[in-house]
Coordinates of C-alpha atoms in Angstrom, one line a residue:
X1 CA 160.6 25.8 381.1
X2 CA 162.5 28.3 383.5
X3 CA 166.2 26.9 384.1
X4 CA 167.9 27.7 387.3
X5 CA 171.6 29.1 386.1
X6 CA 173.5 28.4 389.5
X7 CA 177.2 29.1 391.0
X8 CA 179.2 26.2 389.4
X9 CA 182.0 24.6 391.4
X10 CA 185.4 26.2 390.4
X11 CA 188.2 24.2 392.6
X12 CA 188.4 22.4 396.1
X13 CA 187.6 24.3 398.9
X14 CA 186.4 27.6 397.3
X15 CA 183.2 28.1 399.3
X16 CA 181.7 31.3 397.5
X17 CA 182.7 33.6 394.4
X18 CA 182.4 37.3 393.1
X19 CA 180.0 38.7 390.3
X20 CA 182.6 40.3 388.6
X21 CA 179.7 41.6 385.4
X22 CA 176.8 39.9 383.6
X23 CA 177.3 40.2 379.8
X24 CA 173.9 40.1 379.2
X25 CA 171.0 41.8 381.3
X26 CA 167.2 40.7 382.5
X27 CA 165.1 40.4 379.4
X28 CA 168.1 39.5 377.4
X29 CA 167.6 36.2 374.6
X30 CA 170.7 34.5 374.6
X31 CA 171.8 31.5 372.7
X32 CA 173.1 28.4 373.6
X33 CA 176.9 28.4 374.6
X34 CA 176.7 32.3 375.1
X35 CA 179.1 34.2 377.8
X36 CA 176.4 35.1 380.8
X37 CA 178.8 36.3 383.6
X38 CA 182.3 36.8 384.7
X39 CA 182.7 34.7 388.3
X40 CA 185.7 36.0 390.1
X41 CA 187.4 33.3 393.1
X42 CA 189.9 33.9 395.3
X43 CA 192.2 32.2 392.3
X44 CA 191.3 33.3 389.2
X45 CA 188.3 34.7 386.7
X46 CA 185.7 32.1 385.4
X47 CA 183.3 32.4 382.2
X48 CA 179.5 31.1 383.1
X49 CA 177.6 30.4 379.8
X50 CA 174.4 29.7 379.0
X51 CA 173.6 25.5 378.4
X52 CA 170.2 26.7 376.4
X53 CA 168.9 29.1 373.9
X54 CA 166.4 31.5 375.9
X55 CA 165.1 34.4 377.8
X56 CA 167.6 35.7 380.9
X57 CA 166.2 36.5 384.6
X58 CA 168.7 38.0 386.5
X59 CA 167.0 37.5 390.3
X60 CA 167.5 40.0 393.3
X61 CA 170.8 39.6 395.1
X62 CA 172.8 38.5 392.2
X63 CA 174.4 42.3 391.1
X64 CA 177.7 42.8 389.6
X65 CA 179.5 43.2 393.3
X66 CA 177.4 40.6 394.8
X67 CA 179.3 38.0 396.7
X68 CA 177.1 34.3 396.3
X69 CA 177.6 30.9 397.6
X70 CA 179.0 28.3 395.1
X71 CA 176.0 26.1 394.5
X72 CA 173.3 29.3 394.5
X73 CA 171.2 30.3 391.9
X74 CA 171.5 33.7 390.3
X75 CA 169.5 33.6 387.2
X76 CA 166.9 31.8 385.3
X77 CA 166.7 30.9 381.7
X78 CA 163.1 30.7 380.2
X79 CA 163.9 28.1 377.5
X80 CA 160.8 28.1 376.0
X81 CA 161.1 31.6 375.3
X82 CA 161.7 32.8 371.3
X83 CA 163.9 34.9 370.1
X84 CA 162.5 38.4 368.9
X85 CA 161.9 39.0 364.9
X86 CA 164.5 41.4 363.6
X87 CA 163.3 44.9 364.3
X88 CA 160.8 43.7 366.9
X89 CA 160.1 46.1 369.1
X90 CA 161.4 45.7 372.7
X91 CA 158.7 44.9 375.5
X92 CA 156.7 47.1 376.8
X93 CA 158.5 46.2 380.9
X94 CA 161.6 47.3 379.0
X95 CA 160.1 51.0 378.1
X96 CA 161.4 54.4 379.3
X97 CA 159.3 57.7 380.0
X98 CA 160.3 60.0 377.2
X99 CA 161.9 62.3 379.7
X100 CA 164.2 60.0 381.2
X101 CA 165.5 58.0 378.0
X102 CA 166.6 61.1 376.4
X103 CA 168.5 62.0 379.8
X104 CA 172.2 59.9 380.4
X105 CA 171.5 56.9 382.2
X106 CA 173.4 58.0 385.8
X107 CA 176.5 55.6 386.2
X108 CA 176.2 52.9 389.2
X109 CA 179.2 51.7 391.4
X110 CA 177.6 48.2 390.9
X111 CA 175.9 46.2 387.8
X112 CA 177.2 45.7 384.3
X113 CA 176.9 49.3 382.6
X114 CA 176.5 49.0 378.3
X115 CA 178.2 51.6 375.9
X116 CA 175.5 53.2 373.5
X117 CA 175.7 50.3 371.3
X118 CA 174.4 48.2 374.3
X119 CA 177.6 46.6 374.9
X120 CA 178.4 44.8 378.1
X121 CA 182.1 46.6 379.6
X122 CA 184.6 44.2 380.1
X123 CA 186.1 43.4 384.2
X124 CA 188.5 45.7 383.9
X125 CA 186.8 48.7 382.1
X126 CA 183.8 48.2 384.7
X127 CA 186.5 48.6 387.2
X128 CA 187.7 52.3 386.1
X129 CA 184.1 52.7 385.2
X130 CA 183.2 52.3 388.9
X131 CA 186.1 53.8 390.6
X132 CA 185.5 56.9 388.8
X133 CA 182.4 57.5 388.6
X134 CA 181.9 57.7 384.8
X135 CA 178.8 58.2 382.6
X136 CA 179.6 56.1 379.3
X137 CA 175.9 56.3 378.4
X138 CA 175.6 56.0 374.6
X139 CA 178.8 56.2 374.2
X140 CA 181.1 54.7 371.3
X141 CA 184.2 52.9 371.9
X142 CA 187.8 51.9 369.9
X143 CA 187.4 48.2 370.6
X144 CA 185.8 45.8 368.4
X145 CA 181.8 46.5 367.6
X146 CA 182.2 49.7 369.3
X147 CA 183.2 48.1 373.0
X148 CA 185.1 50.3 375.3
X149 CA 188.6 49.3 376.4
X150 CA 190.6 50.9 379.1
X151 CA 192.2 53.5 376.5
X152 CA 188.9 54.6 375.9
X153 CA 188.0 55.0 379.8
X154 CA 191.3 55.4 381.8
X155 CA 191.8 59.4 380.8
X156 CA 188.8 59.8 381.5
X157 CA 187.9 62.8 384.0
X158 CA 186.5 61.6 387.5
X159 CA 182.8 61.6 387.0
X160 CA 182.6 63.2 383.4
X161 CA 182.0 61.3 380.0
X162 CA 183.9 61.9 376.4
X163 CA 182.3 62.1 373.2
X164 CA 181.3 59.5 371.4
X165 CA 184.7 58.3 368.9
X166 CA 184.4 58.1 365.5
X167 CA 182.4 55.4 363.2
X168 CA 184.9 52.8 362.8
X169 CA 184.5 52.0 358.9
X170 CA 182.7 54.5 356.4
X171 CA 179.3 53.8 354.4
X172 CA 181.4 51.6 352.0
X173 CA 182.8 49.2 354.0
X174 CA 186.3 50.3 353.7
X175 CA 188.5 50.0 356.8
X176 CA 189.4 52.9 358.7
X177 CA 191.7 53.0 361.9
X178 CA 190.4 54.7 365.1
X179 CA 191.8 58.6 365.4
X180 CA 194.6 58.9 367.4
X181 CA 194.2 60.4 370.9
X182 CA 196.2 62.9 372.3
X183 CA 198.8 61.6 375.0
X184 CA 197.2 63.2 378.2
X185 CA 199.6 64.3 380.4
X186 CA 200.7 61.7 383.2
X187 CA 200.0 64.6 385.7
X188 CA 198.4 67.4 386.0
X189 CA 198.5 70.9 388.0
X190 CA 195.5 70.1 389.4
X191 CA 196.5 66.5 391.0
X192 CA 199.4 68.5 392.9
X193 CA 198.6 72.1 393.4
X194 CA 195.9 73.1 395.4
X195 CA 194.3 76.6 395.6
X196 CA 195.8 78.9 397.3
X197 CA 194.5 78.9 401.1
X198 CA 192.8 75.1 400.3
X199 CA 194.5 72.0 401.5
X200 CA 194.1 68.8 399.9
X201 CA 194.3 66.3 403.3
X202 CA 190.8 65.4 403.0
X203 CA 191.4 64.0 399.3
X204 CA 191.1 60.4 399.9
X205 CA 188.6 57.6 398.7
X206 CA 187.5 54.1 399.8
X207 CA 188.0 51.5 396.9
X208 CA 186.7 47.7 398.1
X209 CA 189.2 44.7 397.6
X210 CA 188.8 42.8 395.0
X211 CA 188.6 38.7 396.5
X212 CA 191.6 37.8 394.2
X213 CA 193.3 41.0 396.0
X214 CA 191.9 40.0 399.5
X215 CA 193.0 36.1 399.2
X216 CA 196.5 37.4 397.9
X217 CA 197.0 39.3 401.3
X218 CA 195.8 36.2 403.2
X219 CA 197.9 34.1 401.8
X220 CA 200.8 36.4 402.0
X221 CA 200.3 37.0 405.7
X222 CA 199.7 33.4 406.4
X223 CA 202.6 32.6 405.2
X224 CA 205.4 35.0 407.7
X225 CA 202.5 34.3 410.6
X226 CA 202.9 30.3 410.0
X227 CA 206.3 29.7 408.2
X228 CA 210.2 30.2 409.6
X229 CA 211.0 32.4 406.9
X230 CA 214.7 33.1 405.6
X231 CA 216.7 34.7 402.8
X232 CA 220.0 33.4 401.2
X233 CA 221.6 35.2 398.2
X234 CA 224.0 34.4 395.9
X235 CA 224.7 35.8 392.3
X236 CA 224.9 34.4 388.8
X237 CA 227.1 35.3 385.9
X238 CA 224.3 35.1 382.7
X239 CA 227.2 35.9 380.3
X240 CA 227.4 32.5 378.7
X241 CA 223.4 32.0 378.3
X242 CA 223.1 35.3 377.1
X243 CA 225.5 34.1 374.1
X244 CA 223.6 31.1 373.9
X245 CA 220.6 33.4 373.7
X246 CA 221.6 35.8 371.1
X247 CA 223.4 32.5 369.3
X248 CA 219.9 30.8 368.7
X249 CA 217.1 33.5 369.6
X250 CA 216.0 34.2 366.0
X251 CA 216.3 30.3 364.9
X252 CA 214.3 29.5 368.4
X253 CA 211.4 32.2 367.4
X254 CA 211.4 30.9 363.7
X255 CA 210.7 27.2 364.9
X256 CA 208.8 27.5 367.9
X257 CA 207.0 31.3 367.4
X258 CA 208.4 33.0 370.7
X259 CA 211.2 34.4 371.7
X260 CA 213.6 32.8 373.6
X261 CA 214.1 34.0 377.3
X262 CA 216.2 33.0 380.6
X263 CA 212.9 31.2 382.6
X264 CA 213.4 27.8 380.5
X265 CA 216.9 27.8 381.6
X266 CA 215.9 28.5 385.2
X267 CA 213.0 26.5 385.4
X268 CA 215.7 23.9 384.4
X269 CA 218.5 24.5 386.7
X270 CA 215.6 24.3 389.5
X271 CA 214.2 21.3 388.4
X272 CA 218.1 19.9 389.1
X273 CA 218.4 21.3 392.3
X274 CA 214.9 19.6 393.5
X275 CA 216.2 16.3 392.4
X276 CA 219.5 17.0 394.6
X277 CA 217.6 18.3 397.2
X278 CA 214.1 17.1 397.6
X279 CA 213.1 19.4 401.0
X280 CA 213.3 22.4 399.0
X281 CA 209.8 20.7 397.1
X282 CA 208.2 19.2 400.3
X283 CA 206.3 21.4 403.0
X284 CA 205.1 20.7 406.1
X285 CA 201.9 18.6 406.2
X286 CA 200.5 18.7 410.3
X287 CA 203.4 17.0 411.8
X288 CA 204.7 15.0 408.6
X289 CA 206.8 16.6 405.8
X290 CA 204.8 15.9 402.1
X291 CA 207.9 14.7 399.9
X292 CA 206.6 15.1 396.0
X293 CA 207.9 13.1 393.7
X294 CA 207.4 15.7 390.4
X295 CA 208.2 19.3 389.7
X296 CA 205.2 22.0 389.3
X297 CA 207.3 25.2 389.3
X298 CA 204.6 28.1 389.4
X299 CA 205.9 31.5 387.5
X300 CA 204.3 34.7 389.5
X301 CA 202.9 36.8 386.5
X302 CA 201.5 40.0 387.6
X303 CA 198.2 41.3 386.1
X304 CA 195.4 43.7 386.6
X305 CA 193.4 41.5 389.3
X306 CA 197.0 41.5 391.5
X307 CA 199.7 38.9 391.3
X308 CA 199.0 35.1 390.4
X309 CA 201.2 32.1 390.0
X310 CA 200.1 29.6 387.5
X311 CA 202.2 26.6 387.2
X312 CA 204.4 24.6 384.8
X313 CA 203.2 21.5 385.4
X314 CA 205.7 18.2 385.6
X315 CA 208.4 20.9 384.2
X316 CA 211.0 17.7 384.8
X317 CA 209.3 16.3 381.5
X318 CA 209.8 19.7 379.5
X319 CA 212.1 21.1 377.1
X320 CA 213.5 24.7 377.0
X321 CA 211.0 25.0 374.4
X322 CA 207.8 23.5 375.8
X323 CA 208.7 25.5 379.3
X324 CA 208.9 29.0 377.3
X325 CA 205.3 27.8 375.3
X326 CA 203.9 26.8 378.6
X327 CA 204.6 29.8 380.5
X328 CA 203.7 32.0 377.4
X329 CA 200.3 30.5 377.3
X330 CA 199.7 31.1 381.1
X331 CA 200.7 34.8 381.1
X332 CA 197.9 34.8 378.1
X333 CA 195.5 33.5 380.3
X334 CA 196.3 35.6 383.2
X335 CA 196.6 39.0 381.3
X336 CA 193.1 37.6 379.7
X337 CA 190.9 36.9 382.7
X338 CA 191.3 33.1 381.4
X339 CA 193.6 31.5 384.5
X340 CA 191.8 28.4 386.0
X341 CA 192.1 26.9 389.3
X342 CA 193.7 23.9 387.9
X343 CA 196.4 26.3 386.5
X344 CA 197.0 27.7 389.6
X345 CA 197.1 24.8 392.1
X346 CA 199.6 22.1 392.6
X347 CA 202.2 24.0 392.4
X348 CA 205.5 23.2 394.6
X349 CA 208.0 25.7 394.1
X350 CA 207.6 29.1 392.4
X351 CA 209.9 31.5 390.6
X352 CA 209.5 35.3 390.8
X353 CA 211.4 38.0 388.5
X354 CA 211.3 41.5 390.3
X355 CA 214.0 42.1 387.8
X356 CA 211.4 42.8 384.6
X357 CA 210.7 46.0 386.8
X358 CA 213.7 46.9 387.4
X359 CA 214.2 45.4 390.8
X360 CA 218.1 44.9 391.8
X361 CA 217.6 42.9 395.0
X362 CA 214.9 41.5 396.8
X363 CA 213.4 38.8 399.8
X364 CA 210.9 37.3 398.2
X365 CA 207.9 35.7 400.2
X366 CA 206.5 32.3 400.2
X367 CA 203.6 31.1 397.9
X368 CA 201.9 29.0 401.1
X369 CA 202.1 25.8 401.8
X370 CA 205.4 25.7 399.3
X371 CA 208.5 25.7 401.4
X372 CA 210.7 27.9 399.1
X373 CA 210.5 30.4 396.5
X374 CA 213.4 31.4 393.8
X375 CA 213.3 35.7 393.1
X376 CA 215.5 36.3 390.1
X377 CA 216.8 40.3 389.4
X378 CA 218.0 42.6 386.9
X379 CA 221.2 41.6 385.2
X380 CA 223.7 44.4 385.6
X381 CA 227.0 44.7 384.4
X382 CA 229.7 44.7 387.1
X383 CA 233.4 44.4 387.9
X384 CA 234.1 40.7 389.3
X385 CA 236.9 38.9 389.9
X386 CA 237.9 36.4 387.4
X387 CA 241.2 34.3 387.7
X388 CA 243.1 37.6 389.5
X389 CA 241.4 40.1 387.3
X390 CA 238.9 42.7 386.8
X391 CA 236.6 42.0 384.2
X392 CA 233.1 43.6 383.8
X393 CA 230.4 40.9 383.5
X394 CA 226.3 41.0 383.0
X395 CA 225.8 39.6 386.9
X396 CA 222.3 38.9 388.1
X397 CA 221.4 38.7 391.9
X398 CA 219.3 35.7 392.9
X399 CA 217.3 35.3 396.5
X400 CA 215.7 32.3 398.0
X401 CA 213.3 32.4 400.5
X402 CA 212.7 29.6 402.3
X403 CA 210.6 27.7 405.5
X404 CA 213.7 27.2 408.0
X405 CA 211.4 24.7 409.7
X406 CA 212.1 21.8 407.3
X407 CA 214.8 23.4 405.4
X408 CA 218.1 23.6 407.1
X409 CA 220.2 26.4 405.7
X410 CA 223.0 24.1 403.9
X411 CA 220.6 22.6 402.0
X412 CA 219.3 26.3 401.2
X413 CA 222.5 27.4 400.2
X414 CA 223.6 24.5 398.7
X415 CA 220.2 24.3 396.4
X416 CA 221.1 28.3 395.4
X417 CA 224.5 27.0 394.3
X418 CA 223.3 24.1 392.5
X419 CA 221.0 26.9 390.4
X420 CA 224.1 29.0 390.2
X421 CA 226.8 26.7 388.7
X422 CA 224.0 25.1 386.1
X423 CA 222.7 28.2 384.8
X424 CA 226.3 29.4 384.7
X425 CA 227.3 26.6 382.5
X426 CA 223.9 25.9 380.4
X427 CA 225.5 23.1 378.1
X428 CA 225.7 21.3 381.5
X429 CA 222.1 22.1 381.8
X430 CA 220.8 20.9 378.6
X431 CA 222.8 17.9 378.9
X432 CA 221.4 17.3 382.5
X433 CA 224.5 16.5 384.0

């Protein structure tokens, strides 16, 4: 019996998805509950697997690359198909001229590309793959059964191939740890000197958008095009939550497995100020203004695909502890490929920390329809003021960026405040009062 493999649904109003790569390939026999295909929204990656043991036909139009409609149907699955005896040898449709098999299969800019050990490449490593042009044909990688990661791929020469790394374990089983490469040099004479007499203007390449990447910039630029957008800054002295923090850290990581950082405290404080003032965690609805009644504070966590903000859902009924797990868990997923759409909507206010790269001040935009977005900075230490003198203190500066439509600028100000003097005085926080 062939069954149709289709599109599944992957959250409201996503209309169509991205092949990002099959795992498997035509002619394939997979098992039940195997990975088929990576699915990439304009939200986040999802898994297809297989719901029966069988034969897999990858039909016409459904390439790595190919954009379908939610609902279509890419593959077939011959269930009644067997799986082949050990050492069986492949089918005849499947055999190469003599000529051409001993020849390095020529790398494509689309379809899921297999190391030597016939391994599917992973999103990412198809990616560099791709964008450069690479022949990995029969090649050996550093990741687990042989795979190639992107260590194995991203030094990689535009359009050239390395040899094949060494056997992972000898004859007799023992365990052996992949040679160490040598650091290749960030750059190169080559990327900035030209030859003498030859320019280098013309050195440009087209690399598509990826749909996570294109849905990012629509968002972004439907948020300044519809929203009244506004900045207010204030700064924070972290000095007594970084005692806390160094107080507790290693008794924190010994219970809960994770190291203690400032976003529980500032998912906290934020949580307060909603409570004191609720237009911060409304938007605008038409002509009404949506009021919500709990706290989904999304945490922007930056990854290969681009920038997503998964949220901490009903934060209000967190501790410091289950807030850290929580957001620990998400960056997993994100860094993984993993992130759902359920993980990424409903949010109603988000958080952003330019200051893990350094960033020292910042206007932050809107995550669209939210009305108002917190960007947190590098702490610094500098001279303040303190009861008539000159003391130097680990200051952070905060921003918040806010819809000026339905929220006036004293309650803007007043929220930042509110974030300010809790986070300031964290026994205050804890104690929720």
């Amino acid at each position: 019996m062939k069954q149709e493999i289709k599109v599944p649904t992957v959250g409201e109003s996503i209309t169509e998805a991205t092949i990002g790569s099959w795992t498997k390939k035509s002619g394939d026999f997979v098992k039940r509950n195997e990975i088929l295909m990576l699915l990439e929204t304009d939200k986040a990656s999802v898994e297809v697997v297989a719901e029966n043991d069988g034969v897999l036909t990858i039909l016409p139009g459904a390439e790595a690359g190919s954009v379908v409609k939610i609902g279509a149907t890419v593959a077939t699955l011959d269930t009644d198909a067997k799986a082949p005896a050990a050492g069986a040898a492949a089918p005849a449709a499947e055999a190469k001229p003599a000529a051409q098999s001993a020849a390095p299969q020529a790398s494509q800019s689309t379809g899921t590309q297999s190391t030597g050990k016939d391994m599917p490449l992973s999103p990412a490593v198809q990616r560099i793959v791709s964008e450069k042009n690479l022949d990995v044909g029969g090649m050996s990688g550093t990741g687990k059964d042989g795979r190639l990661t992107k260590g194995d791929v991203q030094d990689m020469p535009a359009g050239g191939a390395k040899p094949a790394a060494a056997p992972a374990a000898a004859a007799s089983g023992g365990d052996t740890k992949p040679a160490k490469k040598e650091a290749a040099p960030l750059v190169s004479a080559a990327d900035v000197l030209a030859p003498r007499g030859q320019s280098k203007q013309g050195d440009k390449k087209l690399v598509a958008m990826t749909t996570i990447r294109k849905r990012i910039a629509e968002k972004l630029k439907e948020a300044q095009n519809t929203s009244a957008l506004l900045t207010t800054f204030n700064e924070i002295d972290m000095g007594k939550v970084m005692d806390l923090r160094a107080k507790y850290k290693d008794k924190f990581k010994e219970k809960y497995g994770l190291n203690l950082g400032f976003n529980g405290f500032f998912v906290k404080a934020v949580v307060e100020a909603l409570k004191t003032y609720p237009a911060v965690n409304a938007w605008i609805n038409g002509t009404d203004i949506e009021y919500h009644n709990y706290y989904n504070i999304g945490i922007a966590v930056s990854t290969e695909k681009g920038l997503m903000v998964p949220n901490v859902k009903d934060a209000d009924m967190l501790s410091i502890a289950g807030i850290e797990m929580t957001i620990r868990d998400l960056a997993l997923k994100g860094r993984d490929g993993k992130i759902t759409p359920n993980d990424l909507g409903g949010g109603t206010f988000s958080i952003t920390n330019g200051g893990v790269f350094g960033s020292l001040l910042s206007t932050p935009i809107l995550n669209y329809p939210q009305s108002a977005i917190l960007g947190l900075h590098k702490i610094q230490d500098r001279p303040v003021a303190i009861d008539g003198k000159v003391e130097i203190r680990p200051m952070m500066y905060v921003a918040l960026t806010y819809d000026h439509r339905i929220i006036d600028g004293k309650e803007a100000v007043s929220f930042l405040v509110k974030v300010k003097e809790l986070v300031e005085d964290p026994e205050r926080l804890l104690l929720e009062i």
